[in-house]
XYZ file of C-alpha atoms in Angstrom:
473
model
C 36.474 -40.784 42.637
C 37.929 -38.532 45.296
C 38.076 -41.364 47.829
C 39.733 -43.678 45.320
C 42.384 -41.048 44.571
C 43.142 -40.566 48.235
C 43.392 -44.316 48.745
C 45.939 -44.543 45.945
C 48.053 -41.818 47.464
C 47.775 -43.567 50.790
C 49.201 -46.741 49.236
C 52.194 -44.925 47.792
C 52.760 -43.273 51.159
C 52.834 -46.608 52.902
C 55.427 -47.946 50.460
C 57.515 -44.758 50.847
C 57.563 -45.043 54.625
C 57.879 -48.772 54.569
C 55.085 -49.036 57.170
C 57.263 -47.528 59.868
C 54.675 -44.834 60.715
C 50.938 -44.426 60.159
C 50.862 -40.705 60.974
C 50.887 -39.347 57.366
C 48.176 -41.868 56.440
C 45.963 -40.754 59.319
C 46.484 -37.090 58.400
C 45.338 -37.796 54.837
C 42.287 -39.665 56.079
C 41.415 -36.741 58.336
C 41.742 -34.269 55.488
C 39.495 -36.508 53.370
C 36.773 -36.583 56.020
C 36.843 -32.801 56.429
C 36.634 -32.187 52.680
C 33.770 -34.653 52.269
C 31.883 -32.984 55.112
C 32.295 -29.546 53.554
C 31.168 -30.853 50.172
C 28.093 -32.525 51.671
C 27.143 -29.351 53.555
C 27.421 -27.204 50.445
C 25.397 -29.710 48.403
C 22.537 -29.791 50.933
C 22.489 -26.003 51.159
C 22.219 -25.722 47.392
C 19.789 -28.606 46.785
C 17.424 -29.160 49.759
C 15.911 -32.587 50.189
C 13.291 -33.317 47.562
C 10.791 -34.551 50.120
C 10.485 -31.276 52.000
C 6.840 -30.247 52.345
C 5.391 -27.182 50.665
C 2.157 -25.354 50.038
C 0.175 -27.720 47.791
C 0.009 -27.479 44.048
C -2.447 -30.359 43.858
C -4.794 -32.249 46.123
C -6.169 -35.729 46.143
C -8.480 -37.806 48.295
C -6.803 -40.142 50.745
C -9.415 -42.871 50.910
C -7.939 -44.322 54.070
C -8.241 -41.237 56.260
C -10.645 -39.008 54.404
C -8.489 -35.912 54.510
C -7.719 -34.284 51.207
C -3.970 -34.657 51.429
C -1.669 -31.876 50.358
C 0.922 -32.527 47.680
C 4.030 -31.953 49.752
C 6.459 -33.478 47.302
C 8.266 -30.320 46.221
C 10.502 -27.965 48.139
C 9.397 -24.428 49.011
C 9.983 -21.850 46.312
C 12.033 -19.877 48.835
C 14.366 -22.317 50.586
C 15.901 -19.713 52.877
C 15.263 -19.927 56.602
C 12.718 -17.108 56.375
C 11.067 -18.746 53.365
C 10.686 -22.135 55.057
C 9.243 -20.524 58.197
C 6.797 -18.517 56.065
C 5.704 -21.641 54.172
C 5.177 -23.479 57.445
C 3.103 -20.612 58.809
C 0.894 -20.712 55.725
C 0.259 -24.422 56.286
C -0.502 -23.812 59.950
C -2.824 -20.923 59.099
C -4.798 -23.498 57.089
C -4.877 -25.849 60.106
C -2.361 -28.282 58.621
C -0.128 -28.315 61.679
C 1.309 -31.720 60.816
C 2.375 -30.416 57.421
C 3.952 -27.348 59.001
C 5.842 -29.422 61.573
C 7.014 -31.878 58.926
C 8.255 -29.038 56.707
C 10.247 -27.483 59.530
C 11.619 -30.655 61.068
C 12.781 -32.063 57.720
C 14.397 -28.832 56.573
C 18.107 -28.055 56.794
C 17.230 -25.524 59.505
C 15.648 -28.023 61.893
C 18.044 -27.145 64.703
C 17.650 -23.387 64.337
C 16.184 -21.770 67.433
C 13.385 -20.020 65.513
C 12.438 -23.303 63.836
C 12.330 -25.318 67.039
C 10.245 -22.569 68.646
C 7.747 -22.713 65.753
C 7.583 -26.515 65.994
C 6.874 -26.283 69.725
C 4.163 -23.694 69.062
C 2.435 -25.835 66.410
C 2.596 -28.952 68.579
C 1.057 -27.008 71.455
C -1.703 -25.660 69.215
C -2.468 -29.173 67.942
C -3.253 -30.225 71.503
C -6.003 -27.598 71.736
C -7.872 -28.577 68.554
C -11.445 -29.844 68.772
C -13.033 -32.410 66.471
C -15.969 -30.916 64.569
C -19.223 -32.838 64.515
C -19.564 -33.998 60.876
C -23.348 -33.960 61.216
C -23.294 -30.259 62.051
C -21.646 -28.970 58.896
C -23.739 -26.451 56.981
C -23.588 -26.188 53.180
C -24.221 -22.931 51.305
C -24.486 -22.515 47.550
C -24.638 -19.905 44.819
C -25.222 -19.624 41.099
C -23.121 -17.485 38.753
C -22.495 -14.157 40.461
C -23.897 -10.902 39.070
C -21.026 -8.512 38.396
C -23.081 -5.622 36.997
C -26.507 -5.168 38.572
C -27.499 -2.442 36.087
C -27.409 -5.025 33.306
C -28.912 -7.930 35.217
C -31.774 -5.832 36.585
C -32.656 -3.861 33.453
C -36.301 -4.859 33.218
C -36.002 -7.500 30.497
C -37.534 -10.973 30.610
C -34.543 -12.475 32.407
C -34.529 -10.006 35.293
C -36.988 -12.010 37.360
C -34.910 -15.190 37.306
C -31.691 -13.374 38.056
C -33.337 -11.589 40.958
C -34.614 -14.835 42.421
C -31.693 -17.238 42.129
C -28.538 -15.179 41.600
C -26.305 -13.393 44.098
C -24.506 -10.128 43.397
C -20.766 -9.715 43.802
C -21.333 -7.187 46.589
C -23.552 -9.643 48.481
C -21.094 -12.490 47.995
C -18.147 -10.533 49.349
C -20.147 -9.381 52.382
C -21.238 -12.982 53.035
C -17.622 -14.183 52.931
C -16.523 -11.450 55.324
C -19.358 -12.101 57.754
C -18.841 -15.864 57.797
C -15.115 -15.373 58.260
C -15.669 -13.036 61.203
C -18.084 -15.539 62.743
C -15.487 -18.310 62.690
C -16.626 -20.355 59.707
C -13.959 -22.414 57.942
C -14.377 -23.833 54.449
C -14.018 -27.627 54.175
C -14.560 -30.169 51.413
C -17.350 -32.713 51.219
C -14.601 -35.329 51.310
C -13.430 -33.939 54.663
C -16.855 -34.476 56.228
C -17.058 -38.181 55.377
C -15.259 -40.545 53.062
C -15.024 -44.148 51.897
C -12.631 -46.619 53.488
C -11.733 -50.172 52.561
C -12.323 -52.875 55.160
C -10.066 -55.888 55.625
C -12.431 -58.002 53.538
C -12.178 -55.543 50.647
C -15.632 -54.030 51.148
C -16.120 -50.276 51.058
C -18.069 -48.176 53.521
C -18.345 -44.552 54.633
C -16.653 -43.165 57.705
C -17.037 -39.829 59.452
C -14.132 -37.458 58.954
C -11.940 -35.954 61.654
C -11.973 -32.219 61.008
C -9.770 -30.757 63.718
C -10.215 -27.033 64.345
C -9.582 -24.549 67.135
C -12.349 -24.030 69.660
C -15.095 -21.817 68.226
C -14.352 -22.518 64.545
C -17.213 -23.961 62.487
C -16.748 -25.994 59.281
C -18.950 -25.380 56.260
C -19.141 -26.503 52.631
C -19.664 -24.165 49.665
C -20.808 -25.022 46.157
C -21.747 -23.248 42.940
C -24.265 -24.508 40.378
C -24.406 -24.056 36.603
C -20.855 -22.809 36.150
C -21.447 -22.788 32.415
C -21.912 -19.147 31.357
C -24.867 -19.793 29.087
C -25.274 -17.695 25.962
C -28.538 -16.179 27.182
C -26.503 -14.424 29.897
C -24.408 -12.460 27.390
C -24.706 -8.730 28.010
C -26.436 -9.216 31.357
C -23.526 -8.429 33.659
C -21.913 -11.849 34.100
C -18.532 -13.359 33.289
C -18.418 -14.905 29.819
C -16.180 -17.902 30.510
C -13.569 -19.436 32.785
C -9.942 -19.686 31.715
C -6.523 -20.414 33.177
C -4.801 -17.160 34.086
C -1.191 -16.234 33.549
C -0.449 -17.277 37.129
C -1.785 -20.769 36.436
C -4.910 -20.207 38.535
C -8.523 -20.354 37.311
C -9.957 -16.955 36.462
C -12.606 -15.359 34.233
C -13.097 -13.436 31.061
C -15.799 -10.767 30.895
C -16.942 -8.809 27.868
C -16.758 -5.048 28.338
C -19.082 -2.397 26.897
C -16.484 -1.334 24.336
C -16.254 -4.874 22.958
C -12.981 -5.714 24.668
C -12.519 -8.751 26.890
C -11.191 -8.259 30.398
C -9.549 -11.020 32.448
C -10.039 -10.943 36.192
C -12.037 -11.982 39.242
C -15.519 -11.909 37.742
C -17.123 -14.883 39.491
C -17.024 -17.049 42.600
C -13.884 -19.085 41.831
C -11.287 -16.293 41.549
C -13.079 -14.117 44.119
C -12.923 -16.953 46.629
C -9.266 -17.540 45.763
C -8.556 -13.855 46.367
C -10.307 -13.941 49.740
C -8.502 -17.067 50.920
C -5.162 -15.638 49.833
C -5.861 -12.694 52.136
C -7.416 -14.902 54.849
C -5.728 -18.344 54.697
C -7.439 -19.381 57.932
C -10.780 -19.329 56.084
C -9.803 -22.567 54.315
C -9.178 -25.946 55.938
C -6.042 -27.442 54.395
C -6.527 -25.657 51.107
C -10.243 -26.420 50.701
C -12.223 -24.408 48.159
C -15.800 -24.705 46.839
C -17.484 -27.543 44.955
C -18.080 -26.516 41.321
C -20.976 -28.104 39.425
C -21.341 -28.340 35.653
C -24.107 -29.383 33.344
C -23.385 -31.245 30.122
C -25.105 -29.436 27.319
C -22.897 -26.411 27.867
C -20.049 -27.970 29.694
C -17.082 -26.859 31.704
C -17.046 -23.116 31.893
C -18.464 -22.210 28.477
C -16.623 -24.903 26.528
C -19.376 -26.677 24.683
C -20.398 -30.188 23.684
C -22.622 -31.842 21.088
C -25.521 -29.413 20.855
C -23.242 -26.450 20.325
C -21.265 -28.405 17.734
C -24.423 -29.018 15.744
C -25.377 -25.342 15.860
C -21.866 -24.098 15.037
C -20.272 -26.396 12.400
C -17.093 -24.291 12.236
C -16.516 -24.576 15.969
C -13.302 -26.449 16.838
C -14.961 -28.948 19.134
C -11.989 -31.150 19.974
C -9.733 -28.214 20.768
C -12.323 -26.747 23.114
C -12.827 -30.125 24.802
C -9.086 -30.273 25.412
C -9.193 -26.737 26.841
C -12.130 -27.701 29.041
C -10.215 -30.624 30.504
C -7.301 -28.297 31.312
C -9.583 -25.808 33.066
C -11.175 -28.537 35.184
C -7.790 -29.951 36.132
C -6.707 -26.417 37.049
C -9.713 -26.183 39.364
C -8.853 -29.502 40.982
C -5.220 -28.470 41.415
C -6.387 -25.261 43.082
C -8.381 -27.190 45.705
C -11.877 -27.105 44.164
C -14.062 -30.208 44.082
C -15.911 -31.056 40.859
C -19.561 -32.122 40.736
C -22.249 -33.151 38.294
C -25.340 -31.001 37.998
C -26.766 -33.662 35.664
C -26.152 -33.538 31.928
C -29.301 -31.688 30.920
C -30.207 -29.895 34.162
C -32.976 -32.401 34.786
C -35.142 -33.027 37.828
C -33.550 -36.338 38.736
C -36.247 -37.191 41.236
C -39.220 -36.988 38.878
C -38.115 -37.598 35.280
C -39.025 -41.024 33.834
C -36.488 -43.729 34.546
C -35.460 -44.082 30.905
C -34.667 -40.346 30.774
C -32.870 -40.647 34.116
C -30.602 -43.359 32.723
C -30.093 -41.465 29.470
C -29.071 -38.270 31.244
C -26.726 -40.087 33.623
C -25.098 -41.976 30.748
C -24.576 -38.776 28.774
C -22.866 -37.201 31.780
C -20.530 -40.214 32.054
C -19.767 -40.358 28.333
C -19.557 -36.685 27.438
C -18.549 -34.809 30.567
C -16.780 -37.166 32.927
C -14.382 -37.936 30.093
C -13.255 -34.315 30.520
C -13.539 -33.846 34.278
C -12.138 -37.180 35.347
C -13.891 -39.373 37.945
C -16.668 -37.470 39.689
C -18.369 -38.816 42.814
C -20.526 -35.765 43.689
C -23.932 -34.872 42.262
C -25.658 -31.607 43.141
C -29.257 -32.127 42.093
C -30.814 -29.416 39.873
C -33.987 -27.674 41.048
C -33.186 -28.742 44.613
C -34.571 -32.157 43.734
C -33.561 -35.500 45.202
C -34.065 -39.216 44.648
C -35.683 -39.719 48.046
C -37.509 -37.896 50.816
C -35.935 -36.777 54.099
C -35.539 -40.343 55.368
C -32.234 -42.139 54.769
C -31.958 -43.378 51.207
C -33.380 -46.701 50.169
C -30.110 -47.859 48.664
C -31.846 -50.688 46.848
C -33.903 -48.215 44.805
C -33.286 -48.154 41.079
C -32.267 -44.498 40.935
C -29.792 -44.754 43.792
C -28.292 -47.928 42.365
C -27.910 -46.389 38.919
C -26.073 -43.340 40.259
C -24.037 -45.443 42.677
C -22.890 -47.778 39.922
C -21.783 -44.731 37.933
C -19.498 -43.783 40.815
C -21.560 -41.210 42.720
C -21.192 -41.237 46.507
C -22.134 -37.669 47.538
C -25.718 -36.513 46.972
C -26.826 -32.926 47.660
C -30.319 -31.446 47.484
C -31.552 -28.011 48.627
C -32.737 -27.600 52.199
C -33.015 -24.386 54.199
C -32.239 -26.155 57.469
C -29.051 -25.179 59.218
C -27.870 -28.774 59.099
C -29.039 -31.672 56.963
C -26.375 -34.371 56.860
C -26.882 -38.095 56.441
C -23.904 -40.434 56.440
C -24.970 -43.877 55.357
C -22.894 -46.996 54.961
C -22.228 -46.281 51.290
C -23.086 -42.619 50.732
C -23.123 -39.126 52.174
C -26.087 -36.807 51.682
C -26.262 -33.110 52.503
C -28.803 -30.335 52.167
C -27.663 -27.008 50.711
C -28.808 -23.510 51.639
C -29.446 -21.089 48.756
C -27.963 -17.664 49.466
C -29.761 -15.841 46.664
C -32.141 -12.941 46.159
C -35.210 -14.995 46.980
C -33.892 -16.394 50.246
C -32.404 -13.109 51.431
C -35.399 -10.917 50.568
C -37.889 -13.113 52.396
C -35.687 -13.048 55.478
C -35.928 -9.238 55.541
C -38.546 -7.730 57.898
C -39.727 -5.475 55.065
C -40.811 -8.513 53.030
C -43.682 -9.107 55.436
C -42.464 -12.658 55.931
C -39.387 -12.040 58.044
C -38.081 -15.584 58.073
C -34.985 -16.643 59.964
C -32.956 -18.878 57.686
C -29.675 -16.961 57.560
C -28.987 -15.284 60.909
C -26.320 -17.819 61.874
C -24.365 -16.832 58.745
C -24.825 -13.074 58.380
C -27.122 -10.115 59.000
C -29.338 -10.049 55.916
C -30.070 -6.340 56.412
C -26.386 -5.601 55.920
C -25.851 -8.018 53.022
C -28.939 -7.599 50.828
C -28.076 -5.574 47.720
C -30.468 -2.613 47.580
C -29.987 -2.337 43.829
C -32.282 -5.351 43.494
C -35.848 -4.693 42.318
C -38.250 -5.444 45.151
C -40.277 -7.288 46.027
C -38.276 -10.237 44.731
C -40.807 -12.482 42.954
C -41.733 -15.642 44.833
C -40.524 -18.861 43.240
C -44.076 -19.825 42.307
C -44.676 -16.581 40.379
């Protein structure tokens, strides 16, 4: 409208001067250009371009390059020069140098000397990165963490199991610190290898390009049975997972006085806290892989069996809450995995039970979690031996046709990675009481399964009853 108004005045001017001079007309045009430039500058300053990159709120798999891409659609919360530089640094700390450069170069401060210096620095750092060998990526895993050892190790019938397969909070935090100091960087399974589509429409797996500074070592982390079973009540564990006031996943824990406390009472929020303090511990926002069973699904929100036992339980409302919690985990960078519906040994159960369990996962749990292509086998089982999978086998085909592409067993080897044409398989290392105790010299066994990760003498929680029972006892 402004330009139309000026054009109209220009027409009257020409009639007034009879076309004898164009000077007033040119002056008006010049004023118009100046005013439009000022208006455009003020508009950009107030409303930065919508495509400016930011720290991700969500992640998704890019099937064409395997990297879990960051959602860079929104502008930084702080769009000042200092805020944009800080956001870029956070991306670079997480090894997303392209994201940092894109954020800076597309900002309204692209020509600022401090911005161009940061861009030059990130480009120079990119040139020094080294591609990690995807077949030398270790995978560590935990169960629900013990928050209160006095309750977990109180001599009751559950003490033995907790002592064998659980990890204490103190141990977990020491493990994180040690691995961080040794240069380990958390990556996703989907970073290690991923599916691509060929020109003929066929799908096959391709090794990922994890680019890290010299000396950094990628690893995957997972947690099994994130379900907070009722038998664990009163034994020093979190009672459920919820969405915190900050929109991040966190935990509830029942206190001795009957109150419920909200805080970092298990792996998910503790890992979030650590990465917030050490952003270079996470590759492009990667977190752990969280595995659920079906008969007590999705962080203590329950399914059919619980409904039958508790007729007054608002099943549909809790299912809706469960879906929100899982989406919150995904948005926060966590991968979601099946641990089977009924915590079954998927390598040995009869085929009819295998199909039944897999179908129940698809019908009752995946409807809440969304598509899930990872299965972490319970009991450390597998559907094959150490050789590459026979992909024509009935069990592989059944899981494959249900959408599973990542298959993880338990293996104490430093590396066990197989990348087939249509799957990825990885062994996981249990960092629990059993594994740590029998790596201690005092156990009389003195194995060496953990020395690349941490010093077990420094990590092992001495509040544990010893000797830790062997798994066969």
